[in-house]
Tab-separated table of N, CA and C in Angstrom:
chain	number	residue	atom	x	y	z
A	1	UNK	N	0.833	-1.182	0.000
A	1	UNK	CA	0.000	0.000	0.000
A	1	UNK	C	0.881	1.251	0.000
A	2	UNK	N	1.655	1.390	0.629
A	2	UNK	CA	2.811	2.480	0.740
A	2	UNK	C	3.600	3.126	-0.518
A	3	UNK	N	4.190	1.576	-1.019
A	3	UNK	CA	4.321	1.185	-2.488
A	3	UNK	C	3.527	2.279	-3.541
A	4	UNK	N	2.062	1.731	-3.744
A	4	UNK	CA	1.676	2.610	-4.226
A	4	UNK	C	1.597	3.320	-4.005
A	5	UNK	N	0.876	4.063	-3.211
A	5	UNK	CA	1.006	5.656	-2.547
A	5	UNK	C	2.306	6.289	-2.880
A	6	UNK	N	3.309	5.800	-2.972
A	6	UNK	CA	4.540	6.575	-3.391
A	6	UNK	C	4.633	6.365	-5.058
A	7	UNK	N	4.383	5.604	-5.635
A	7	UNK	CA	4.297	6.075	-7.143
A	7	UNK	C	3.471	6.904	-7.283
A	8	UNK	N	2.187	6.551	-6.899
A	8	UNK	CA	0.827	7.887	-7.108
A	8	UNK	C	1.553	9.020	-7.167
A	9	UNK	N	2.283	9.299	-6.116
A	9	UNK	CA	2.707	10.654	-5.621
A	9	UNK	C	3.737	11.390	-6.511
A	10	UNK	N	4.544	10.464	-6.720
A	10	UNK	CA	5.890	10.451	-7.656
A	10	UNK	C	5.503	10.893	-8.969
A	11	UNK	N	4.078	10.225	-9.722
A	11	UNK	CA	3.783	9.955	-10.856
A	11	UNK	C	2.901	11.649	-11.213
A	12	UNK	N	3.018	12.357	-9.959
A	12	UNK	CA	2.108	13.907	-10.304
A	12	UNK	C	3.475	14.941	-10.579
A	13	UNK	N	2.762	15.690	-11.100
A	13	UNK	CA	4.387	17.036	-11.735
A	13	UNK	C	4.086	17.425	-10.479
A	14	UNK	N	5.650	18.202	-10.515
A	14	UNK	CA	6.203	19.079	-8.986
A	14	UNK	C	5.215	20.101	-8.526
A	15	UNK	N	4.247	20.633	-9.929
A	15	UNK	CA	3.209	21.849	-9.240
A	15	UNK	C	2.035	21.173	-8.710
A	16	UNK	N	1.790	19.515	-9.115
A	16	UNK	CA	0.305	19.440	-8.902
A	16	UNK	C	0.846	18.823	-7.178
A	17	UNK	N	1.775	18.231	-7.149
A	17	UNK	CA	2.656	18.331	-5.766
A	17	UNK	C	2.029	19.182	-4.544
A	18	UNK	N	2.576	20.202	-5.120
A	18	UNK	CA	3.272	21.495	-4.250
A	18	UNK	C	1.091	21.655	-3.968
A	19	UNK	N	0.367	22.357	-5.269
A	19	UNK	CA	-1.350	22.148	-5.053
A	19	UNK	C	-1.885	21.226	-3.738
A	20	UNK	N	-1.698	19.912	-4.070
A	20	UNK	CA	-1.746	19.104	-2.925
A	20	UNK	C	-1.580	18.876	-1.718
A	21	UNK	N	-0.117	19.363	-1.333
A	21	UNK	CA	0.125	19.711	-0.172
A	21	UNK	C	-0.331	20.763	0.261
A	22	UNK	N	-0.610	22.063	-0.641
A	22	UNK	CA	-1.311	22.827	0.245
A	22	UNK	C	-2.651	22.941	0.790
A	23	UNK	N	-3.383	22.296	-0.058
A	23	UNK	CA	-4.918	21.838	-0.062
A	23	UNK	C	-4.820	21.009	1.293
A	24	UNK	N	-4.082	20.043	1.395
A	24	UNK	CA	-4.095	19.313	2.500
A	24	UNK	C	-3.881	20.074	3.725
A	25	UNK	N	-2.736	21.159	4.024
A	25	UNK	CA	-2.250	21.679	4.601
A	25	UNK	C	-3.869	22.593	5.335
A	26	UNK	N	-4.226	23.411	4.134
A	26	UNK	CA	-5.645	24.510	4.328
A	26	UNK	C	-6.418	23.313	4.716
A	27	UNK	N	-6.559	22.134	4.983
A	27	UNK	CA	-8.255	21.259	4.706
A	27	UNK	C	-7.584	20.713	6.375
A	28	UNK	N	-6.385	20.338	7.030
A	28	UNK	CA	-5.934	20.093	8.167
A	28	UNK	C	-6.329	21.435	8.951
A	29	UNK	N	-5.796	22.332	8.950
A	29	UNK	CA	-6.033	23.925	9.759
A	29	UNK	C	-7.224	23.829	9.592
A	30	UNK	N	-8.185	24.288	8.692
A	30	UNK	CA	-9.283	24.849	8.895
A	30	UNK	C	-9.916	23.250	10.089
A	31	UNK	N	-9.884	22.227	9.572
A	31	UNK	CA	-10.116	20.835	10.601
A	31	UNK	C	-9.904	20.785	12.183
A	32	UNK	N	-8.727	21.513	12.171
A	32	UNK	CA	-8.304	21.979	13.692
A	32	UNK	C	-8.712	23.193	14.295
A	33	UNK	N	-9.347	24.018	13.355
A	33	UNK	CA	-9.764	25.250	13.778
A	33	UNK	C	-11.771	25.030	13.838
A	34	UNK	N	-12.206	23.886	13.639
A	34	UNK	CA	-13.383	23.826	13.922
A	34	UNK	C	-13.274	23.167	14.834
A	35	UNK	N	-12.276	22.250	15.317
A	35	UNK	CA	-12.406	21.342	16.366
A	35	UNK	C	-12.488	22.137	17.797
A	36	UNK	N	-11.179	23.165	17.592
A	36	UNK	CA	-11.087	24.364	18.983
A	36	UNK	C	-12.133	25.085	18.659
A	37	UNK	N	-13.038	25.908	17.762
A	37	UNK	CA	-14.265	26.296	18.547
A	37	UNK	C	-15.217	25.525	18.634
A	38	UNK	N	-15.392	24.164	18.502
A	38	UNK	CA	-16.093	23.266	19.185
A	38	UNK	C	-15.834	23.107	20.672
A	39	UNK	N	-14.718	23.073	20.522
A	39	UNK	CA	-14.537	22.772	22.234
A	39	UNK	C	-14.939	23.992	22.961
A	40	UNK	N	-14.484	24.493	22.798
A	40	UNK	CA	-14.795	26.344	23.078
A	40	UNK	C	-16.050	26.676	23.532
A	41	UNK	N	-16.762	26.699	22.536
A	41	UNK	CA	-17.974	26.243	22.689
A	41	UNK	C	-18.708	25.665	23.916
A	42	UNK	N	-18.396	24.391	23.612
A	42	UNK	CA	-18.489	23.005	24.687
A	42	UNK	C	-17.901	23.815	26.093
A	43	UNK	N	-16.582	24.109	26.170
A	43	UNK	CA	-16.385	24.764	27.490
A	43	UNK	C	-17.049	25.644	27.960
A	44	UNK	N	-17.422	26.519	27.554
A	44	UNK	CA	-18.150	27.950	27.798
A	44	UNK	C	-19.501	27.382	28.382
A	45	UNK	N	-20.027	26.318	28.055
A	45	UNK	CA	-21.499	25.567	28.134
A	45	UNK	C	-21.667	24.770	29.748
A	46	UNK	N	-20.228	24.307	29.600
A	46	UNK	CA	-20.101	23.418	31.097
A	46	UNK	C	-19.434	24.311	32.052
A	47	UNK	N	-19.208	24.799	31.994
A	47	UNK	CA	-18.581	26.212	33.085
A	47	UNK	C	-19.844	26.452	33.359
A	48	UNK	N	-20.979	27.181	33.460
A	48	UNK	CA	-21.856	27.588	33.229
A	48	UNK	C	-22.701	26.337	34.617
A	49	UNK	N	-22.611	25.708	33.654
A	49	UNK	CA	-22.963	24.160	33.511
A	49	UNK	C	-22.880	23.435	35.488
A	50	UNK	N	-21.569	23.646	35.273
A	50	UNK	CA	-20.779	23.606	36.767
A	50	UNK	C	-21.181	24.607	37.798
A	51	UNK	N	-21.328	25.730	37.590
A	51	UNK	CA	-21.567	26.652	38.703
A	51	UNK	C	-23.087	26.350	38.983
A	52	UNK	N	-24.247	26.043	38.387
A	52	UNK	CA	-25.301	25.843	38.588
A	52	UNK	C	-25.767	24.523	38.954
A	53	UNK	N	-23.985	23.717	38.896
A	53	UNK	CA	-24.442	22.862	39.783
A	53	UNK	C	-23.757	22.694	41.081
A	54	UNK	N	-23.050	23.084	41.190
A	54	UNK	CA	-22.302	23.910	42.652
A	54	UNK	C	-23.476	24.349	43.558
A	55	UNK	N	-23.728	24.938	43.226
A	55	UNK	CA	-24.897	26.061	43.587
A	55	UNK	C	-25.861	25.319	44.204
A	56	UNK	N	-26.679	24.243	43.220
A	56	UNK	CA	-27.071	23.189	43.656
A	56	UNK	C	-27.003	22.061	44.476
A	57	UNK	N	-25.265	22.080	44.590
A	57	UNK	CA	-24.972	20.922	45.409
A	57	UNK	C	-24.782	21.501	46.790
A	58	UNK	N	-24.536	22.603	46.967
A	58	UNK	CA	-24.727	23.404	48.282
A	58	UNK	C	-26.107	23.549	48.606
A	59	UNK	N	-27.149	23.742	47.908
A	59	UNK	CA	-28.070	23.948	48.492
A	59	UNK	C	-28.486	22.683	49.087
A	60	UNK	N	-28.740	21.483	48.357
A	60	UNK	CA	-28.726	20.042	48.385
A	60	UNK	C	-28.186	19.899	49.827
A	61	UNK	N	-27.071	20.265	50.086
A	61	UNK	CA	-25.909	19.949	51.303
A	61	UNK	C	-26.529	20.902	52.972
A	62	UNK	N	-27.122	22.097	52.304
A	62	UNK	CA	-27.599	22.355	53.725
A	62	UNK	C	-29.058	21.938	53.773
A	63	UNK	N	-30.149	21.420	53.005
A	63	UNK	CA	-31.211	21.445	53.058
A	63	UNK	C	-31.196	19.487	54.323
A	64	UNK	N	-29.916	18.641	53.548
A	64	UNK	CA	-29.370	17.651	53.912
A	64	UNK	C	-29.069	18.181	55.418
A	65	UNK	N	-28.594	18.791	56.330
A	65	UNK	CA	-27.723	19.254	57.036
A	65	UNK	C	-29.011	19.856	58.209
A	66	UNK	N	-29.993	21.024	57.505
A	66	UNK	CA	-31.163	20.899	58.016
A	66	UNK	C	-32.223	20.231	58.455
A	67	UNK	N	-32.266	18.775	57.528
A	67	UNK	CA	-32.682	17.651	57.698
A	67	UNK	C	-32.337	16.469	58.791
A	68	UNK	N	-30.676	16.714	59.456
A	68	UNK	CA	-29.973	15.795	59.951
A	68	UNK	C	-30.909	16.411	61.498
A	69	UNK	N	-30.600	17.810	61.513
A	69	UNK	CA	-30.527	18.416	62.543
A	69	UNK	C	-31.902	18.112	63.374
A	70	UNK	N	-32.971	18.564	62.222
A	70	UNK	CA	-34.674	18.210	62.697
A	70	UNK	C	-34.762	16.841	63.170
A	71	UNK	N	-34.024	15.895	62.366
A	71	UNK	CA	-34.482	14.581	62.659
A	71	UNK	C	-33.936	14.205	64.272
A	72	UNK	N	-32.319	14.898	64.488
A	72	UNK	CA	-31.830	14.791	65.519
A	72	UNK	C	-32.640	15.360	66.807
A	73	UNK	N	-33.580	16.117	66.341
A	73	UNK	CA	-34.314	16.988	67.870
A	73	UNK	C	-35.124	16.408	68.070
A	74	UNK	N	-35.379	16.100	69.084
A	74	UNK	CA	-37.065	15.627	70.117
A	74	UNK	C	-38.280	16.194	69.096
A	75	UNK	N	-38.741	15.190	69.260
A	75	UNK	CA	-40.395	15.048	68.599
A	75	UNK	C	-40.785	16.634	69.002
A	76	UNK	N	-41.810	17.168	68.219
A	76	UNK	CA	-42.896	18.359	68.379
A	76	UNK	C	-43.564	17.583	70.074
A	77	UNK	N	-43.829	17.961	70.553
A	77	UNK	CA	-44.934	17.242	71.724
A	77	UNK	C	-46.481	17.364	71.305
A	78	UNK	N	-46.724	16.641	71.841
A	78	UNK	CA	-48.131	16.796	71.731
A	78	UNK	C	-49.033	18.199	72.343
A	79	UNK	N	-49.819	18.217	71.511
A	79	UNK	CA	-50.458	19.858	71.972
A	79	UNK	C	-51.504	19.205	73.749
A	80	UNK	N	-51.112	20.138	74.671
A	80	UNK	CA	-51.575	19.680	76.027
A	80	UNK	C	-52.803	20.004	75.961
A	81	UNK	N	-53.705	19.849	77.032
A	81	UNK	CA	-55.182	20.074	76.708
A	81	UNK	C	-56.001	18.898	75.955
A	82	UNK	N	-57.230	19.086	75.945
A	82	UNK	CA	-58.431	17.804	75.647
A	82	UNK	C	-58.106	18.300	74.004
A	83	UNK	N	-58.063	17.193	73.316
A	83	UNK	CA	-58.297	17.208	71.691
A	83	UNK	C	-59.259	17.899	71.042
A	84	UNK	N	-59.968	17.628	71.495
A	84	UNK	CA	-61.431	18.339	71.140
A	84	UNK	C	-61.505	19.770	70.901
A	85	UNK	N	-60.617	20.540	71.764
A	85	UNK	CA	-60.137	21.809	72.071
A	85	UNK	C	-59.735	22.226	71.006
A	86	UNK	N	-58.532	21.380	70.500
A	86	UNK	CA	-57.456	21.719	69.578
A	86	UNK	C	-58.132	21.674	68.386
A	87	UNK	N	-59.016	20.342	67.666
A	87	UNK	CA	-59.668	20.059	66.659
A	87	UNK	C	-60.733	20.982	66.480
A	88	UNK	N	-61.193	21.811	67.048
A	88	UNK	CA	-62.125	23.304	67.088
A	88	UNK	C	-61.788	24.095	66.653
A	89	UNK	N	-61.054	24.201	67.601
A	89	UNK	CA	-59.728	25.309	67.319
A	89	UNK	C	-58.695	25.211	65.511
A	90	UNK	N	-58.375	23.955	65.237
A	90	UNK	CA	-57.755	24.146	63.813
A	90	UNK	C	-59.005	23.764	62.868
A	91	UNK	N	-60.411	23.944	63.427
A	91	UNK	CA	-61.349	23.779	62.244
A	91	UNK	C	-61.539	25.253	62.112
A	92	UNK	N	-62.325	26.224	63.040
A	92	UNK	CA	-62.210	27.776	63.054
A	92	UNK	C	-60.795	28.286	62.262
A	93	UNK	N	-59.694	28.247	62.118
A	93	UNK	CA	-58.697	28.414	61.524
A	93	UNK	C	-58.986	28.441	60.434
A	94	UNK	N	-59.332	26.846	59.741
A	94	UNK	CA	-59.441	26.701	58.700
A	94	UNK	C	-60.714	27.511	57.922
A	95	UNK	N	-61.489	27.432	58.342
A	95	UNK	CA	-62.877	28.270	58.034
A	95	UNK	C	-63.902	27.125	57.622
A	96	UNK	N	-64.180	26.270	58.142
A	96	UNK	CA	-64.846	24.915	58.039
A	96	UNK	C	-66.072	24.769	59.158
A	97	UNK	N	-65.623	25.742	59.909
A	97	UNK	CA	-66.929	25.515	61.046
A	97	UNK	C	-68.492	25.464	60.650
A	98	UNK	N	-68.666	25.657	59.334
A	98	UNK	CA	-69.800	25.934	58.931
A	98	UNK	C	-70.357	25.009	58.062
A	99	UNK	N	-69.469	24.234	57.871
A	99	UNK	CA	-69.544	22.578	57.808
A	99	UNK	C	-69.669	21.418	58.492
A	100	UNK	N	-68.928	21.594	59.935
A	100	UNK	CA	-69.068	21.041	60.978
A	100	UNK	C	-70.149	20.831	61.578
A	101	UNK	N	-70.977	19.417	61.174
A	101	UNK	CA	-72.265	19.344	62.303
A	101	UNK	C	-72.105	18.928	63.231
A	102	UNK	N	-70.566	17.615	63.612
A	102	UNK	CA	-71.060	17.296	65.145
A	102	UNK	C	-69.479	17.127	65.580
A	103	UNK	N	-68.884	17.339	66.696
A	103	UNK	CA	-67.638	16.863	66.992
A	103	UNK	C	-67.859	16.021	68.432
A	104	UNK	N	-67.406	15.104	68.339
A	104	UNK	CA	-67.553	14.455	69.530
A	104	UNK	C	-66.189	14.034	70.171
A	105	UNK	N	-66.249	14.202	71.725
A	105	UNK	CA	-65.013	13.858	72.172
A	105	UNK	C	-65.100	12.527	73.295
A	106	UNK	N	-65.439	11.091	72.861
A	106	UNK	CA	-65.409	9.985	73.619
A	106	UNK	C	-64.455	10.105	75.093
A	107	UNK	N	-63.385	10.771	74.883
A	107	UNK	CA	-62.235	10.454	75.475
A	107	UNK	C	-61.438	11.954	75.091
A	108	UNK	N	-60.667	12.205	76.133
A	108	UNK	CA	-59.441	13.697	75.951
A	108	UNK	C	-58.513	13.593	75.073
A	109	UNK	N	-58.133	11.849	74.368
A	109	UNK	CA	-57.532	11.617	73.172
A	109	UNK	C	-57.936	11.339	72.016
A	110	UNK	N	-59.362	11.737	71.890
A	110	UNK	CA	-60.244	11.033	70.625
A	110	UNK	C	-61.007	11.908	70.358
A	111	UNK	N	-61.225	12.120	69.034
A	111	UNK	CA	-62.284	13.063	68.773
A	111	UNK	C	-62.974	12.251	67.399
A	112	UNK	N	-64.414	12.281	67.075
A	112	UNK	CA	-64.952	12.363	66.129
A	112	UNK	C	-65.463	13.502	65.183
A	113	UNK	N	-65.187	13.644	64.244
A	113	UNK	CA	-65.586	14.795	63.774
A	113	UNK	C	-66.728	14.462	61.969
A	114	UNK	N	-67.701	15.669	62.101
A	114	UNK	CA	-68.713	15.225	60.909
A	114	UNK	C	-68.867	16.298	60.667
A	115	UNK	N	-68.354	16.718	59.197
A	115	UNK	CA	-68.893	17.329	58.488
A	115	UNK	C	-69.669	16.907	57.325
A	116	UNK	N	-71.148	18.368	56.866
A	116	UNK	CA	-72.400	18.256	55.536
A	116	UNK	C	-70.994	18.441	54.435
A	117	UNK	N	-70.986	19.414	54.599
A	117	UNK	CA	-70.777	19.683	52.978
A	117	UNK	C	-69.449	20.590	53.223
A	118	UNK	N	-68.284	20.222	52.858
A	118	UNK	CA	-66.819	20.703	53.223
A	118	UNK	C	-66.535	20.770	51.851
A	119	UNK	N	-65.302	21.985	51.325
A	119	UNK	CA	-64.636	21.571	50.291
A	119	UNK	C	-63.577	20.626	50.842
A	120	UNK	N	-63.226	19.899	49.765
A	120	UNK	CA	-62.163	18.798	49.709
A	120	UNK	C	-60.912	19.352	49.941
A	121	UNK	N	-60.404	20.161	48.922
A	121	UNK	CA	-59.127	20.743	49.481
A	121	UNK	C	-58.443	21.584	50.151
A	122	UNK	N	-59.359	21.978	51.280
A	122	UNK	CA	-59.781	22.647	52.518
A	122	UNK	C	-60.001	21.648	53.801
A	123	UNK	N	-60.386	20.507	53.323
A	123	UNK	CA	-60.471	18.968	54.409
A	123	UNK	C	-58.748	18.353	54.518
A	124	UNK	N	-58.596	18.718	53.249
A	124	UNK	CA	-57.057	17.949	53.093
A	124	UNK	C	-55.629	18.864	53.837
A	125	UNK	N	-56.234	20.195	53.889
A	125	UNK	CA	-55.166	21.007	54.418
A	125	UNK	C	-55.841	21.115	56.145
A	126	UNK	N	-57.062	20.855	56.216
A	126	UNK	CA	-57.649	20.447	58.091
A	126	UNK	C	-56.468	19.762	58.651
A	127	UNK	N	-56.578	18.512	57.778
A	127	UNK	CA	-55.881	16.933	57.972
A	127	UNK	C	-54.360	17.551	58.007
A	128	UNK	N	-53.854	18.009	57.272
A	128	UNK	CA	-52.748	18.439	57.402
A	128	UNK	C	-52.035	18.867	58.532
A	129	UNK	N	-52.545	20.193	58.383
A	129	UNK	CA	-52.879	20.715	59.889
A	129	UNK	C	-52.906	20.218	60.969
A	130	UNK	N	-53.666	18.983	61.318
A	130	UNK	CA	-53.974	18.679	62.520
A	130	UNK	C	-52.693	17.330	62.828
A	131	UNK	N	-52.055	17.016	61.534
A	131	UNK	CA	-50.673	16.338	61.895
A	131	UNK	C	-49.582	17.005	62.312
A	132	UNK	N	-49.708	18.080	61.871
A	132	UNK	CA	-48.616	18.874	62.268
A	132	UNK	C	-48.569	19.128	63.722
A	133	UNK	N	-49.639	18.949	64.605
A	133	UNK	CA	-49.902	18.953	65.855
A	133	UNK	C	-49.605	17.652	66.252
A	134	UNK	N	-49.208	16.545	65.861
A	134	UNK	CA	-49.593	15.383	66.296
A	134	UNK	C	-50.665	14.812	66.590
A	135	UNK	N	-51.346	14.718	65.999
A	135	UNK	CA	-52.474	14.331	65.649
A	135	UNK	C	-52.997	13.614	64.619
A	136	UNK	N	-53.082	11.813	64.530
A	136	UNK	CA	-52.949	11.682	63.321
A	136	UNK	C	-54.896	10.865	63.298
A	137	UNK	N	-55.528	11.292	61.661
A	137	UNK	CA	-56.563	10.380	61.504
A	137	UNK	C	-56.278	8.793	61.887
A	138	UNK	N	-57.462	8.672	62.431
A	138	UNK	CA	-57.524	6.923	62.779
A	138	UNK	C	-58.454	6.492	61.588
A	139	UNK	N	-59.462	7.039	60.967
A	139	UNK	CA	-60.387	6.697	60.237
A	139	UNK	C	-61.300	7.555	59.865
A	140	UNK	N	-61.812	7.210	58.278
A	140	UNK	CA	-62.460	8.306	57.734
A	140	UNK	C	-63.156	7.893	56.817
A	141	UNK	N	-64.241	8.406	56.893
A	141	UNK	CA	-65.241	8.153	55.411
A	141	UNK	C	-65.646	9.560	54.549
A	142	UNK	N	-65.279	9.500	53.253
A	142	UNK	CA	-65.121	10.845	52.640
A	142	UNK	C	-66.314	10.474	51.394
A	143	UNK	N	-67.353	11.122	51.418
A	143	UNK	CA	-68.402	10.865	50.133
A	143	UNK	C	-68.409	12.324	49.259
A	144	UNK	N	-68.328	11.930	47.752
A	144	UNK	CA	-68.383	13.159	47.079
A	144	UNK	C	-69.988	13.501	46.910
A	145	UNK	N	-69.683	14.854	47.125
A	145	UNK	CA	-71.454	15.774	47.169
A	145	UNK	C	-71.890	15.778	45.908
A	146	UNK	N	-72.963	16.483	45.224
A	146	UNK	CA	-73.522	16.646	44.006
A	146	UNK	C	-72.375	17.933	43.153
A	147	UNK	N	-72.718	18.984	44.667
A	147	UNK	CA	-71.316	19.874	43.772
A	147	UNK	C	-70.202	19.629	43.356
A	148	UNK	N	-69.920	20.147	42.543
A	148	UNK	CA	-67.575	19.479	42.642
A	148	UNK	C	-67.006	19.963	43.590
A	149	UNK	N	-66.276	19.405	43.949
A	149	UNK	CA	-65.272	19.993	45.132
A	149	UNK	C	-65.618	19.839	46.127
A	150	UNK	N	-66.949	19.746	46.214
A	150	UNK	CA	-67.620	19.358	48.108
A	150	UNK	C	-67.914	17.630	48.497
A	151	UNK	N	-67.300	17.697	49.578
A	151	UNK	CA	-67.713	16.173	50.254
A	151	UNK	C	-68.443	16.214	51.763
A	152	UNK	N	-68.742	14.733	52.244
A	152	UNK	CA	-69.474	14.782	53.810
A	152	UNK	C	-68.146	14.165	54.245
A	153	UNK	N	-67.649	14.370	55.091
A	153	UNK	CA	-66.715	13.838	55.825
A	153	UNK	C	-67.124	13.201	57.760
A	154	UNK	N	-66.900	11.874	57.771
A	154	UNK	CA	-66.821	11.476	59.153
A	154	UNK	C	-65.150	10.620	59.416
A	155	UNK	N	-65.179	11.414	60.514
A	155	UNK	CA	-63.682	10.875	60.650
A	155	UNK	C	-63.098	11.071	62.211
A	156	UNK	N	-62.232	9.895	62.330
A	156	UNK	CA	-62.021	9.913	64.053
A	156	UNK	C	-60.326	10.428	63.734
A	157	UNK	N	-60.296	11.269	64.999
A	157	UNK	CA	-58.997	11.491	65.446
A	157	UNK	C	-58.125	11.087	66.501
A	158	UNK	N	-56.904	10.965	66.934
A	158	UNK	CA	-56.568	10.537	68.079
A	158	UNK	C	-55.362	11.281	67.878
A	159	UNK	N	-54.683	11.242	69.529
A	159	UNK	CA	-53.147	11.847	69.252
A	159	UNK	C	-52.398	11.021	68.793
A	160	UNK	N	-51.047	11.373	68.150
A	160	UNK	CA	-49.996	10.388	68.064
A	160	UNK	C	-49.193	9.885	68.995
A	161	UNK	N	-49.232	8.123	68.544
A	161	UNK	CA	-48.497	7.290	70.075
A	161	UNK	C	-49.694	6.924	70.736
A	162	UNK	N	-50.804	6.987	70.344
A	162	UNK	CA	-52.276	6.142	70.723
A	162	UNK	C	-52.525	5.645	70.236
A	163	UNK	N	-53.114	4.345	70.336
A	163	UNK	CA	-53.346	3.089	69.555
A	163	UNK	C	-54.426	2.433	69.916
């Protein structure tokens, strides 16, 4: 193969030569000169690239760090006082009282609660709510109303760590 390639080469006059090599010469450069602003390019993109994820990985690192710390502290306690109290109290909050037909308190750790006609995602932020107190549902029956968005809700509460 070489062989030939060197007659080929041999077998062209000295100008179509000299043509050749420079063609090759211009078709190499310009080859290397798209490759560096490719990269160029490419760098400018991941720099960029990198700081936004820096940025990220710090935030990541204290949200982690904030997380260690909460988990490390003593439980919220339980809110003191009869349940019943409290479950009044974060229904008025919510603005649901006017839904509320019956709350019943069996016990200072139990509450039943019945609402006609509640919106739903106003029941779901109640519920919310009332975990954040420690307080978790034991049971619930949720029926959808004729309107959208409204349900009857019966549902028992207890504190958390009651069973």
């Amino acid at each position: 193969m070489k062989a030939v390639l060197r007659r080929l080469w041999e077998s062209r006059a000295p100008r179509e030569r000299i043509i050749i090599a420079a063609l090759t010469g211009l078709f190499a450069t310009a080859s290397y000169i798209l490759v560096v602003h490719s990269a160029e390019t490419a760098r400018g993109k991941l720099r960029t690239s990198v700081a936004t994820l820096r940025t990220q990985a710090a935030l990541l690192e204290q949200q982690a760090t904030e997380h260690e710390r909460l988990r490390a502290g003593p439980a919220t306690p339980a809110s003191s006082g009869e349940l019943r109290t409290l479950v009044q109290a974060r229904v008025d909050s919510a603005r649901l009282s006017g839904a509320v037909t019956r709350i019943d308190a069996p016990d200072a750790d139990h509450v039943t609660l019945v609402m006609g006609a509640a919106s739903f995602a106003d029941w779901l932020a109640f519920a919310a709510a009332l975990q954040e107190h420690q307080v978790r549902l034991e049971a619930a029956r949720i029926e959808a109303l004729a309107s959208p968005g409204l349900v009857s809700v019966n549902a028992s509460f207890a504190r958390a760590g009651l069973q």
